[in-house]
PDB file of C-alpha atoms and ligand atoms in Angstrom:
ATOM      1  CA  UNK U  62       7.709  59.438  46.784  1.00  0.00           C
ATOM      2  CA  UNK U  63       7.649  55.554  46.897  1.00  0.00           C
ATOM      3  CA  UNK U  64      10.529  54.103  46.507  1.00  0.00           C
ATOM      4  CA  UNK U  65       9.827  50.511  44.762  1.00  0.00           C
ATOM      5  CA  UNK U  66      12.126  47.098  44.509  1.00  0.00           C
ATOM      6  CA  UNK U  67      11.282  44.544  41.773  1.00  0.00           C
ATOM      7  CA  UNK U  68      12.105  40.945  42.874  1.00  0.00           C
ATOM      8  CA  UNK U  69      11.949  38.291  40.118  1.00  0.00           C
ATOM      9  CA  UNK U  70      10.260  35.431  41.166  1.00  0.00           C
ATOM     10  CA  UNK U  71       9.155  37.209  43.959  1.00  0.00           C
ATOM     11  CA  UNK U  72       5.850  34.635  44.333  1.00  0.00           C
ATOM     12  CA  UNK U  73       7.405  31.846  46.438  1.00  0.00           C
ATOM     13  CA  UNK U  74      10.294  30.480  48.168  1.00  0.00           C
ATOM     14  CA  UNK U  75      13.910  32.981  48.716  1.00  0.00           C
ATOM     15  CA  UNK U  76      12.011  35.753  46.382  1.00  0.00           C
ATOM     16  CA  UNK U  77       9.185  36.009  48.940  1.00  0.00           C
ATOM     17  CA  UNK U  78      11.200  36.419  51.877  1.00  0.00           C
ATOM     18  CA  UNK U  79      13.099  38.986  50.335  1.00  0.00           C
ATOM     19  CA  UNK U  80      10.157  40.677  48.917  1.00  0.00           C
ATOM     20  CA  UNK U  81       8.666  40.868  52.561  1.00  0.00           C
ATOM     21  CA  UNK U  82      11.895  41.921  54.407  1.00  0.00           C
ATOM     22  CA  UNK U  83      12.276  44.859  51.643  1.00  0.00           C
ATOM     23  CA  UNK U  84       9.025  45.629  52.365  1.00  0.00           C
ATOM     24  CA  UNK U  85       9.628  45.728  56.099  1.00  0.00           C
ATOM     25  CA  UNK U  86      12.642  48.134  55.241  1.00  0.00           C
ATOM     26  CA  UNK U  87       9.844  50.627  53.340  1.00  0.00           C
ATOM     27  CA  UNK U  88       9.970  49.113  49.980  1.00  0.00           C
ATOM     28  CA  UNK U  89       6.995  48.934  47.662  1.00  0.00           C
ATOM     29  CA  UNK U  90       7.412  45.613  45.935  1.00  0.00           C
ATOM     30  CA  UNK U  91       6.992  44.935  42.202  1.00  0.00           C
ATOM     31  CA  UNK U  92       6.403  41.000  42.611  1.00  0.00           C
ATOM     32  CA  UNK U  93       7.260  38.942  39.582  1.00  0.00           C
ATOM     33  CA  UNK U  94       6.035  35.537  38.654  1.00  0.00           C
ATOM     34  CA  UNK U  95       5.917  33.187  35.846  1.00  0.00           C
ATOM     35  CA  UNK U  96       3.341  30.690  36.693  1.00  0.00           C
ATOM     36  CA  UNK U  97       1.600  30.368  40.082  1.00  0.00           C
ATOM     37  CA  UNK U  98      -0.898  33.501  40.445  1.00  0.00           C
ATOM     38  CA  UNK U  99      -1.924  32.452  44.065  1.00  0.00           C
ATOM     39  CA  UNK U 100       1.428  32.419  45.653  1.00  0.00           C
ATOM     40  CA  UNK U 101       2.076  35.548  44.135  1.00  0.00           C
ATOM     41  CA  UNK U 102      -1.172  37.195  45.744  1.00  0.00           C
ATOM     42  CA  UNK U 103       0.084  35.563  49.015  1.00  0.00           C
ATOM     43  CA  UNK U 104       3.397  37.281  48.530  1.00  0.00           C
ATOM     44  CA  UNK U 105       1.194  40.781  48.224  1.00  0.00           C
ATOM     45  CA  UNK U 106      -0.656  39.753  51.110  1.00  0.00           C
ATOM     46  CA  UNK U 107       2.573  39.626  53.175  1.00  0.00           C
ATOM     47  CA  UNK U 108       3.891  42.936  51.785  1.00  0.00           C
ATOM     48  CA  UNK U 109       0.465  44.796  52.521  1.00  0.00           C
ATOM     49  CA  UNK U 110       0.670  43.090  56.226  1.00  0.00           C
ATOM     50  CA  UNK U 111       4.057  44.784  56.561  1.00  0.00           C
ATOM     51  CA  UNK U 112       2.730  48.091  56.114  1.00  0.00           C
ATOM     52  CA  UNK U 113       3.577  48.715  51.938  1.00  0.00           C
ATOM     53  CA  UNK U 114       2.154  48.410  48.699  1.00  0.00           C
ATOM     54  CA  UNK U 115       3.122  46.934  45.330  1.00  0.00           C
ATOM     55  CA  UNK U 116       2.122  45.194  42.366  1.00  0.00           C
ATOM     56  CA  UNK U 117       2.180  41.967  40.694  1.00  0.00           C
ATOM     57  CA  UNK U 118       4.063  41.337  36.951  1.00  0.00           C
ATOM     58  CA  UNK U 119       3.646  38.318  35.456  1.00  0.00           C
ATOM     59  CA  UNK U 120       6.472  37.896  32.891  1.00  0.00           C
ATOM     60  CA  UNK U 121       8.748  35.168  32.037  1.00  0.00           C
ATOM     61  CA  UNK U 122      12.204  36.634  32.646  1.00  0.00           C
ATOM     62  CA  UNK U 123      13.579  34.484  29.666  1.00  0.00           C
ATOM     63  CA  UNK U 124      11.775  36.523  27.413  1.00  0.00           C
ATOM     64  CA  UNK U 125      13.477  39.958  26.588  1.00  0.00           C
ATOM     65  CA  UNK U 126      10.132  40.998  25.040  1.00  0.00           C
ATOM     66  CA  UNK U 127       7.788  40.076  27.284  1.00  0.00           C
ATOM     67  CA  UNK U 128      10.252  41.636  29.827  1.00  0.00           C
ATOM     68  CA  UNK U 129      10.633  44.725  28.681  1.00  0.00           C
ATOM     69  CA  UNK U 130       6.885  44.888  27.736  1.00  0.00           C
ATOM     70  CA  UNK U 131       5.794  44.509  31.443  1.00  0.00           C
ATOM     71  CA  UNK U 132       8.671  46.658  32.739  1.00  0.00           C
ATOM     72  CA  UNK U 133       7.525  49.691  30.400  1.00  0.00           C
ATOM     73  CA  UNK U 134       4.199  48.982  31.243  1.00  0.00           C
ATOM     74  CA  UNK U 135       4.883  49.505  34.812  1.00  0.00           C
ATOM     75  CA  UNK U 136       6.991  52.750  34.107  1.00  0.00           C
ATOM     76  CA  UNK U 137       4.020  54.289  32.002  1.00  0.00           C
ATOM     77  CA  UNK U 138       1.649  53.667  34.585  1.00  0.00           C
ATOM     78  CA  UNK U 139       4.070  55.600  37.167  1.00  0.00           C
ATOM     79  CA  UNK U 140       6.205  57.794  35.006  1.00  0.00           C
ATOM     80  CA  UNK U 141       7.456  59.813  38.601  1.00  0.00           C
ATOM     81  CA  UNK U 142       8.839  56.428  39.634  1.00  0.00           C
ATOM     82  CA  UNK U 143      11.650  54.689  39.172  1.00  0.00           C
ATOM     83  CA  UNK U 144      12.760  50.946  40.319  1.00  0.00           C
ATOM     84  CA  UNK U 145      16.005  51.783  42.700  1.00  0.00           C
ATOM     85  CA  UNK U 146      16.123  47.935  43.595  1.00  0.00           C
ATOM     86  CA  UNK U 147      16.714  45.156  41.640  1.00  0.00           C
ATOM     87  CA  UNK U 148      16.549  41.643  43.146  1.00  0.00           C
ATOM     88  CA  UNK U 149      17.272  39.135  40.257  1.00  0.00           C
ATOM     89  CA  UNK U 150      16.103  35.910  42.081  1.00  0.00           C
ATOM     90  CA  UNK U 151      14.025  34.039  39.367  1.00  0.00           C
ATOM     91  CA  UNK U 152      15.799  30.771  38.579  1.00  0.00           C
ATOM     92  CA  UNK U 153      15.039  26.932  37.702  1.00  0.00           C
ATOM     93  CA  UNK U 154      17.409  23.954  37.816  1.00  0.00           C
ATOM     94  CA  UNK U 155      17.013  20.942  35.338  1.00  0.00           C
ATOM     95  CA  UNK U 156      19.947  18.799  36.812  1.00  0.00           C
ATOM     96  CA  UNK U 157      21.299  15.660  35.096  1.00  0.00           C
ATOM     97  CA  UNK U 158      25.083  14.770  34.621  1.00  0.00           C
ATOM     98  CA  UNK U 159      26.225  16.565  31.019  1.00  0.00           C
ATOM     99  CA  UNK U 160      26.514  13.361  29.373  1.00  0.00           C
ATOM    100  CA  UNK U 161      22.938  12.995  29.746  1.00  0.00           C
ATOM    101  CA  UNK U 162      21.471  16.604  29.599  1.00  0.00           C
ATOM    102  CA  UNK U 163      19.460  17.226  26.753  1.00  0.00           C
ATOM    103  CA  UNK U 164      19.792  20.369  24.930  1.00  0.00           C
ATOM    104  CA  UNK U 165      16.734  22.065  26.117  1.00  0.00           C
ATOM    105  CA  UNK U 166      17.895  21.647  29.826  1.00  0.00           C
ATOM    106  CA  UNK U 167      20.999  23.577  28.991  1.00  0.00           C
ATOM    107  CA  UNK U 168      19.544  26.094  27.177  1.00  0.00           C
ATOM    108  CA  UNK U 169      16.337  26.726  29.814  1.00  0.00           C
ATOM    109  CA  UNK U 170      18.404  27.045  32.873  1.00  0.00           C
ATOM    110  CA  UNK U 171      20.792  29.341  31.089  1.00  0.00           C
ATOM    111  CA  UNK U 172      18.085  31.293  29.543  1.00  0.00           C
ATOM    112  CA  UNK U 173      16.006  31.977  32.598  1.00  0.00           C
ATOM    113  CA  UNK U 174      18.952  32.263  35.077  1.00  0.00           C
ATOM    114  CA  UNK U 175      21.493  34.397  33.063  1.00  0.00           C
ATOM    115  CA  UNK U 176      19.106  35.854  30.125  1.00  0.00           C
ATOM    116  CA  UNK U 177      16.845  36.822  32.748  1.00  0.00           C
ATOM    117  CA  UNK U 178      19.663  38.808  34.244  1.00  0.00           C
ATOM    118  CA  UNK U 179      20.337  40.685  31.231  1.00  0.00           C
ATOM    119  CA  UNK U 180      16.711  40.818  30.099  1.00  0.00           C
ATOM    120  CA  UNK U 181      15.466  42.365  33.701  1.00  0.00           C
ATOM    121  CA  UNK U 182      18.274  44.627  34.254  1.00  0.00           C
ATOM    122  CA  UNK U 183      19.340  46.262  31.146  1.00  0.00           C
ATOM    123  CA  UNK U 184      16.303  48.027  30.213  1.00  0.00           C
ATOM    124  CA  UNK U 185      16.201  49.423  34.187  1.00  0.00           C
ATOM    125  CA  UNK U 186      19.692  50.855  34.081  1.00  0.00           C
ATOM    126  CA  UNK U 187      19.209  54.122  32.197  1.00  0.00           C
ATOM    127  CA  UNK U 188      16.379  55.280  34.504  1.00  0.00           C
ATOM    128  CA  UNK U 189      18.657  54.259  37.563  1.00  0.00           C
ATOM    129  CA  UNK U 190      21.523  55.801  36.138  1.00  0.00           C
ATOM    130  CA  UNK U 191      19.350  59.318  35.558  1.00  0.00           C
ATOM    131  CA  UNK U 192      18.778  59.204  39.374  1.00  0.00           C
ATOM    132  CA  UNK U 193      22.020  58.527  40.175  1.00  0.00           C
ATOM    133  CA  UNK U 194      21.198  55.556  43.106  1.00  0.00           C
ATOM    134  CA  UNK U 195      20.670  51.940  42.891  1.00  0.00           C
ATOM    135  CA  UNK U 196      20.891  48.721  44.249  1.00  0.00           C
ATOM    136  CA  UNK U 197      21.358  45.575  41.672  1.00  0.00           C
ATOM    137  CA  UNK U 198      21.436  42.095  43.580  1.00  0.00           C
ATOM    138  CA  UNK U 199      21.427  38.747  41.987  1.00  0.00           C
ATOM    139  CA  UNK U 200      21.026  35.360  42.973  1.00  0.00           C
ATOM    140  CA  UNK U 201      24.010  33.142  42.795  1.00  0.00           C
ATOM    141  CA  UNK U 202      24.723  30.138  44.288  1.00  0.00           C
ATOM    142  CA  UNK U 203      27.551  28.158  45.880  1.00  0.00           C
ATOM    143  CA  UNK U 204      26.539  25.995  42.718  1.00  0.00           C
ATOM    144  CA  UNK U 205      28.408  28.789  40.450  1.00  0.00           C
ATOM    145  CA  UNK U 206      31.355  29.172  42.523  1.00  0.00           C
ATOM    146  CA  UNK U 207      32.266  25.431  43.067  1.00  0.00           C
ATOM    147  CA  UNK U 208      30.704  24.001  40.271  1.00  0.00           C
ATOM    148  CA  UNK U 209      28.323  20.880  41.500  1.00  0.00           C
ATOM    149  CA  UNK U 210      28.346  17.978  39.292  1.00  0.00           C
ATOM    150  CA  UNK U 211      25.139  17.108  38.004  1.00  0.00           C
ATOM    151  CA  UNK U 212      24.507  21.084  37.645  1.00  0.00           C
ATOM    152  CA  UNK U 213      26.641  22.078  34.478  1.00  0.00           C
ATOM    153  CA  UNK U 214      23.703  24.129  33.289  1.00  0.00           C
ATOM    154  CA  UNK U 215      23.216  25.554  36.617  1.00  0.00           C
ATOM    155  CA  UNK U 216      26.506  26.301  37.278  1.00  0.00           C
ATOM    156  CA  UNK U 217      27.372  27.815  34.351  1.00  0.00           C
ATOM    157  CA  UNK U 218      24.297  30.342  34.404  1.00  0.00           C
ATOM    158  CA  UNK U 219      25.240  31.073  38.203  1.00  0.00           C
ATOM    159  CA  UNK U 220      28.742  31.750  37.373  1.00  0.00           C
ATOM    160  CA  UNK U 221      28.008  33.930  34.620  1.00  0.00           C
ATOM    161  CA  UNK U 222      25.658  36.232  36.658  1.00  0.00           C
ATOM    162  CA  UNK U 223      28.612  36.385  39.001  1.00  0.00           C
ATOM    163  CA  UNK U 224      30.911  37.660  36.069  1.00  0.00           C
ATOM    164  CA  UNK U 225      28.155  39.969  34.398  1.00  0.00           C
ATOM    165  CA  UNK U 226      27.521  41.578  37.889  1.00  0.00           C
ATOM    166  CA  UNK U 227      31.074  42.267  38.449  1.00  0.00           C
ATOM    167  CA  UNK U 228      31.684  43.753  35.245  1.00  0.00           C
ATOM    168  CA  UNK U 229      28.584  45.718  35.675  1.00  0.00           C
ATOM    169  CA  UNK U 230      29.556  47.183  39.036  1.00  0.00           C
ATOM    170  CA  UNK U 231      32.429  48.642  37.646  1.00  0.00           C
ATOM    171  CA  UNK U 232      30.814  50.123  34.573  1.00  0.00           C
ATOM    172  CA  UNK U 233      28.031  52.189  37.012  1.00  0.00           C
ATOM    173  CA  UNK U 234      30.060  52.258  40.446  1.00  0.00           C
ATOM    174  CA  UNK U 235      30.433  56.216  39.549  1.00  0.00           C
ATOM    175  CA  UNK U 236      26.155  56.461  39.474  1.00  0.00           C
ATOM    176  CA  UNK U 237      26.020  55.395  42.789  1.00  0.00           C
ATOM    177  CA  UNK U 238      24.747  51.865  41.748  1.00  0.00           C
ATOM    178  CA  UNK U 239      26.068  49.014  43.377  1.00  0.00           C
ATOM    179  CA  UNK U 240      25.828  45.507  42.075  1.00  0.00           C
ATOM    180  CA  UNK U 241      26.440  42.279  44.034  1.00  0.00           C
ATOM    181  CA  UNK U 242      25.293  38.821  44.135  1.00  0.00           C
ATOM    182  CA  UNK U 243      24.195  36.312  47.034  1.00  0.00           C
ATOM    183  CA  UNK U 244      25.337  32.823  46.930  1.00  0.00           C
ATOM    184  CA  UNK U 245      23.275  30.801  48.903  1.00  0.00           C
ATOM    185  CA  UNK U 246      23.940  27.271  49.616  1.00  0.00           C
ATOM    186  CA  UNK U 247      21.236  24.650  50.504  1.00  0.00           C
ATOM    187  CA  UNK U 248      18.074  26.485  51.926  1.00  0.00           C
ATOM    188  CA  UNK U 249      14.726  25.155  52.228  1.00  0.00           C
ATOM    189  CA  UNK U 250      12.622  26.147  49.718  1.00  0.00           C
ATOM    190  CA  UNK U 251      10.688  23.958  46.822  1.00  0.00           C
ATOM    191  CA  UNK U 252      13.719  24.015  44.629  1.00  0.00           C
ATOM    192  CA  UNK U 253      15.444  21.881  47.115  1.00  0.00           C
ATOM    193  CA  UNK U 254      12.591  19.630  48.356  1.00  0.00           C
ATOM    194  CA  UNK U 255      13.241  15.960  47.934  1.00  0.00           C
ATOM    195  CA  UNK U 256      17.214  16.356  48.258  1.00  0.00           C
ATOM    196  CA  UNK U 257      18.291  13.678  50.717  1.00  0.00           C
ATOM    197  CA  UNK U 258      18.652  16.496  53.541  1.00  0.00           C
ATOM    198  CA  UNK U 259      20.287  14.022  55.968  1.00  0.00           C
ATOM    199  CA  UNK U 260      22.959  13.036  53.830  1.00  0.00           C
ATOM    200  CA  UNK U 261      23.808  16.679  52.568  1.00  0.00           C
ATOM    201  CA  UNK U 262      23.874  18.202  55.864  1.00  0.00           C
ATOM    202  CA  UNK U 263      26.923  15.720  56.905  1.00  0.00           C
ATOM    203  CA  UNK U 264      28.847  18.155  54.569  1.00  0.00           C
ATOM    204  CA  UNK U 265      27.466  21.477  55.829  1.00  0.00           C
ATOM    205  CA  UNK U 266      29.711  22.798  58.713  1.00  0.00           C
ATOM    206  CA  UNK U 267      26.440  23.997  60.068  1.00  0.00           C
ATOM    207  CA  UNK U 268      24.875  21.077  60.146  1.00  0.00           C
ATOM    208  CA  UNK U 269      21.429  22.057  58.724  1.00  0.00           C
ATOM    209  CA  UNK U 270      20.259  23.956  55.447  1.00  0.00           C
ATOM    210  CA  UNK U 271      19.905  27.634  55.797  1.00  0.00           C
ATOM    211  CA  UNK U 272      16.063  29.542  56.023  1.00  0.00           C
ATOM    212  CA  UNK U 273      15.154  31.936  53.285  1.00  0.00           C
ATOM    213  CA  UNK U 274      14.872  34.313  56.043  1.00  0.00           C
ATOM    214  CA  UNK U 275      18.568  34.056  56.268  1.00  0.00           C
ATOM    215  CA  UNK U 276      19.030  34.523  52.756  1.00  0.00           C
ATOM    216  CA  UNK U 277      16.731  37.856  52.707  1.00  0.00           C
ATOM    217  CA  UNK U 278      18.815  39.486  55.336  1.00  0.00           C
ATOM    218  CA  UNK U 279      21.941  39.595  53.276  1.00  0.00           C
ATOM    219  CA  UNK U 280      19.965  40.909  50.572  1.00  0.00           C
ATOM    220  CA  UNK U 281      18.282  43.768  52.493  1.00  0.00           C
ATOM    221  CA  UNK U 282      21.886  44.997  53.840  1.00  0.00           C
ATOM    222  CA  UNK U 283      23.084  44.883  49.994  1.00  0.00           C
ATOM    223  CA  UNK U 284      20.049  46.962  49.365  1.00  0.00           C
ATOM    224  CA  UNK U 285      20.263  49.309  51.894  1.00  0.00           C
ATOM    225  CA  UNK U 286      22.310  52.925  51.945  1.00  0.00           C
ATOM    226  CA  UNK U 287      24.426  51.572  54.264  1.00  0.00           C
ATOM    227  CA  UNK U 288      25.815  48.999  52.085  1.00  0.00           C
ATOM    228  CA  UNK U 289      27.253  51.852  49.622  1.00  0.00           C
ATOM    229  CA  UNK U 290      30.803  50.703  49.230  1.00  0.00           C
ATOM    230  CA  UNK U 291      30.398  47.056  48.586  1.00  0.00           C
ATOM    231  CA  UNK U 292      29.974  46.490  44.945  1.00  0.00           C
ATOM    232  CA  UNK U 293      31.193  43.860  42.920  1.00  0.00           C
ATOM    233  CA  UNK U 294      30.759  41.457  45.211  1.00  0.00           C
ATOM    234  CA  UNK U 295      29.272  37.871  46.329  1.00  0.00           C
ATOM    235  CA  UNK U 296      28.544  36.914  49.609  1.00  0.00           C
ATOM    236  CA  UNK U 297      28.106  33.245  50.750  1.00  0.00           C
ATOM    237  CA  UNK U 298      25.022  31.996  52.526  1.00  0.00           C
ATOM    238  CA  UNK U 299      25.939  28.500  52.974  1.00  0.00           C
ATOM    239  CA  UNK U 300      26.446  27.496  56.779  1.00  0.00           C
ATOM    240  CA  UNK U 301      30.558  27.090  55.739  1.00  0.00           C
ATOM    241  CA  UNK U 302      29.669  24.869  53.303  1.00  0.00           C
ATOM    242  CA  UNK U 303      32.036  26.747  50.800  1.00  0.00           C
ATOM    243  CA  UNK U 304      34.388  29.634  51.356  1.00  0.00           C
TER     244      UNK U 304
HETATM  245  P1  NAP W 637      11.631  28.273  43.958  1.00  0.00           P
HETATM  246  O1  NAP W 637      11.161  27.906  45.413  1.00  0.00           O
HETATM  247  O2  NAP W 637      11.721  27.115  42.963  1.00  0.00           O
HETATM  248  O3  NAP W 637      10.635  29.815  43.339  1.00  0.00           O
HETATM  249  C1  NAP W 637      11.646  30.212  42.032  1.00  0.00           C
HETATM  250  C2  NAP W 637      11.061  31.089  41.873  1.00  0.00           C
HETATM  251  O4  NAP W 637      11.075  31.478  40.565  1.00  0.00           O
HETATM  252  C3  NAP W 637       9.596  31.518  41.738  1.00  0.00           C
HETATM  253  O5  NAP W 637       8.718  32.127  42.306  1.00  0.00           O
HETATM  254  C4  NAP W 637       9.120  31.071  40.154  1.00  0.00           C
HETATM  255  O6  NAP W 637       7.405  31.484  39.816  1.00  0.00           O
HETATM  256  C5  NAP W 637      10.201  32.174  39.879  1.00  0.00           C
HETATM  257  N1  NAP W 637      10.159  31.616  37.956  1.00  0.00           N
HETATM  258  C6  NAP W 637      10.837  30.870  37.896  1.00  0.00           C
HETATM  259  N2  NAP W 637      10.837  30.483  36.525  1.00  0.00           N
HETATM  260  C7  NAP W 637      10.714  31.997  36.081  1.00  0.00           C
HETATM  261  C8  NAP W 637      11.057  32.663  35.217  1.00  0.00           C
HETATM  262  N3  NAP W 637      10.990  32.320  33.863  1.00  0.00           N
HETATM  263  N4  NAP W 637      10.207  33.999  34.914  1.00  0.00           N
HETATM  264  C9  NAP W 637       9.995  34.365  35.924  1.00  0.00           C
HETATM  265  N5  NAP W 637      10.008  33.552  37.237  1.00  0.00           N
HETATM  266  C10 NAP W 637      10.136  32.786  37.161  1.00  0.00           C
HETATM  267  O7  NAP W 637      13.042  28.491  44.022  1.00  0.00           O
HETATM  268  P2  NAP W 637      13.886  29.283  45.388  1.00  0.00           P
HETATM  269  O8  NAP W 637      14.551  27.868  45.823  1.00  0.00           O
HETATM  270  O9  NAP W 637      13.204  30.082  46.076  1.00  0.00           O
HETATM  271  O10 NAP W 637      15.558  29.890  44.710  1.00  0.00           O
HETATM  272  C11 NAP W 637      15.506  31.091  44.269  1.00  0.00           C
HETATM  273  C12 NAP W 637      16.734  31.696  43.330  1.00  0.00           C
HETATM  274  O11 NAP W 637      18.110  31.289  44.703  1.00  0.00           O
HETATM  275  C13 NAP W 637      17.040  30.821  42.390  1.00  0.00           C
HETATM  276  O12 NAP W 637      17.783  31.463  41.359  1.00  0.00           O
HETATM  277  C14 NAP W 637      17.589  29.724  42.624  1.00  0.00           C
HETATM  278  O13 NAP W 637      18.618  29.544  41.774  1.00  0.00           O
HETATM  279  C15 NAP W 637      18.428  30.234  43.868  1.00  0.00           C
HETATM  280  N6  NAP W 637      19.197  29.347  44.885  1.00  0.00           N
HETATM  281  C16 NAP W 637      18.157  28.742  45.682  1.00  0.00           C
HETATM  282  C17 NAP W 637      19.035  27.886  46.360  1.00  0.00           C
HETATM  283  C18 NAP W 637      17.908  26.849  47.023  1.00  0.00           C
HETATM  284  O14 NAP W 637      18.823  26.070  48.325  1.00  0.00           O
HETATM  285  N7  NAP W 637      16.869  26.841  47.554  1.00  0.00           N
HETATM  286  C19 NAP W 637      20.225  28.291  46.737  1.00  0.00           C
HETATM  287  C20 NAP W 637      21.167  28.735  45.927  1.00  0.00           C
HETATM  288  C21 NAP W 637      20.680  29.397  44.808  1.00  0.00           C
HETATM  289  P3  NAP W 637       6.693  30.691  40.060  1.00  0.00           P
HETATM  290  O15 NAP W 637       6.016  30.638  41.285  1.00  0.00           O
HETATM  291  O16 NAP W 637       5.355  31.315  38.958  1.00  0.00           O
HETATM  292  O17 NAP W 637       6.717  29.287  39.448  1.00  0.00           O
END
């Protein structure tokens, strides 16, 4: 029987690297994306190069209905299978100081990141609990741990994911399902494009931004059977920026 991992926002950046890394660990990958099909297809090609298969699933994680339909559709086409690894990676940022933040930007960031965590994870819990094995890993951020100016919406969403993961970890630990977060610092992707890297690096003890592969390796560890006694935790990947 094939093993399946779902990576939300798997079309680009950290999600793509995680998808490829999990393929190398022997998983077939369900790549979710919202708008860039061409990028999702590139990830699929890399997964095939790694010797695995998968499927591209287009849905907006902020929509509970779209998400449920896509996941139910996959399950109906694959009645014998289940998704044993969930990587909640899809996320956006819409930065502004709170005094100037439009309500829409507050709501959308929470709907995608925190809403997405619920919309994707909740429908997959029952099959995972029936099989008594699973790994749920969600992309938090240093911003969710320390709070960052200009990111009240994003910090709130990421802090929410951390607390929700801790609560869920306690609910399902006895089912052999672990629930953890990773909290990247500054990682080179489209999301950090345009930031003043030289200035920011002065505050990063490692003196550089991280790579998507450095995040993917930690996610792969948390996704592995070897991480069986790690649950309800957050692992920072930030070059020493914040501990
Ligand atoms: P990215 O390069 O901007 O990629 C974002 C990914 O999320 C894309 O695959 C995008 O799909 C997908 N996505 C966005 N909105 C979505 C939605 N509503 N439904 C489904 N998919 C959606 O971002 P990244 O830097 O790789 O970040 C990935 C995750 O790590 C995010 O949760 C981010 O908050 C977190 N993170 C990043 C950093 C960093 O420094 N880069 C640091 C800390 C945490 P399309 O290609 O279709 O647009």
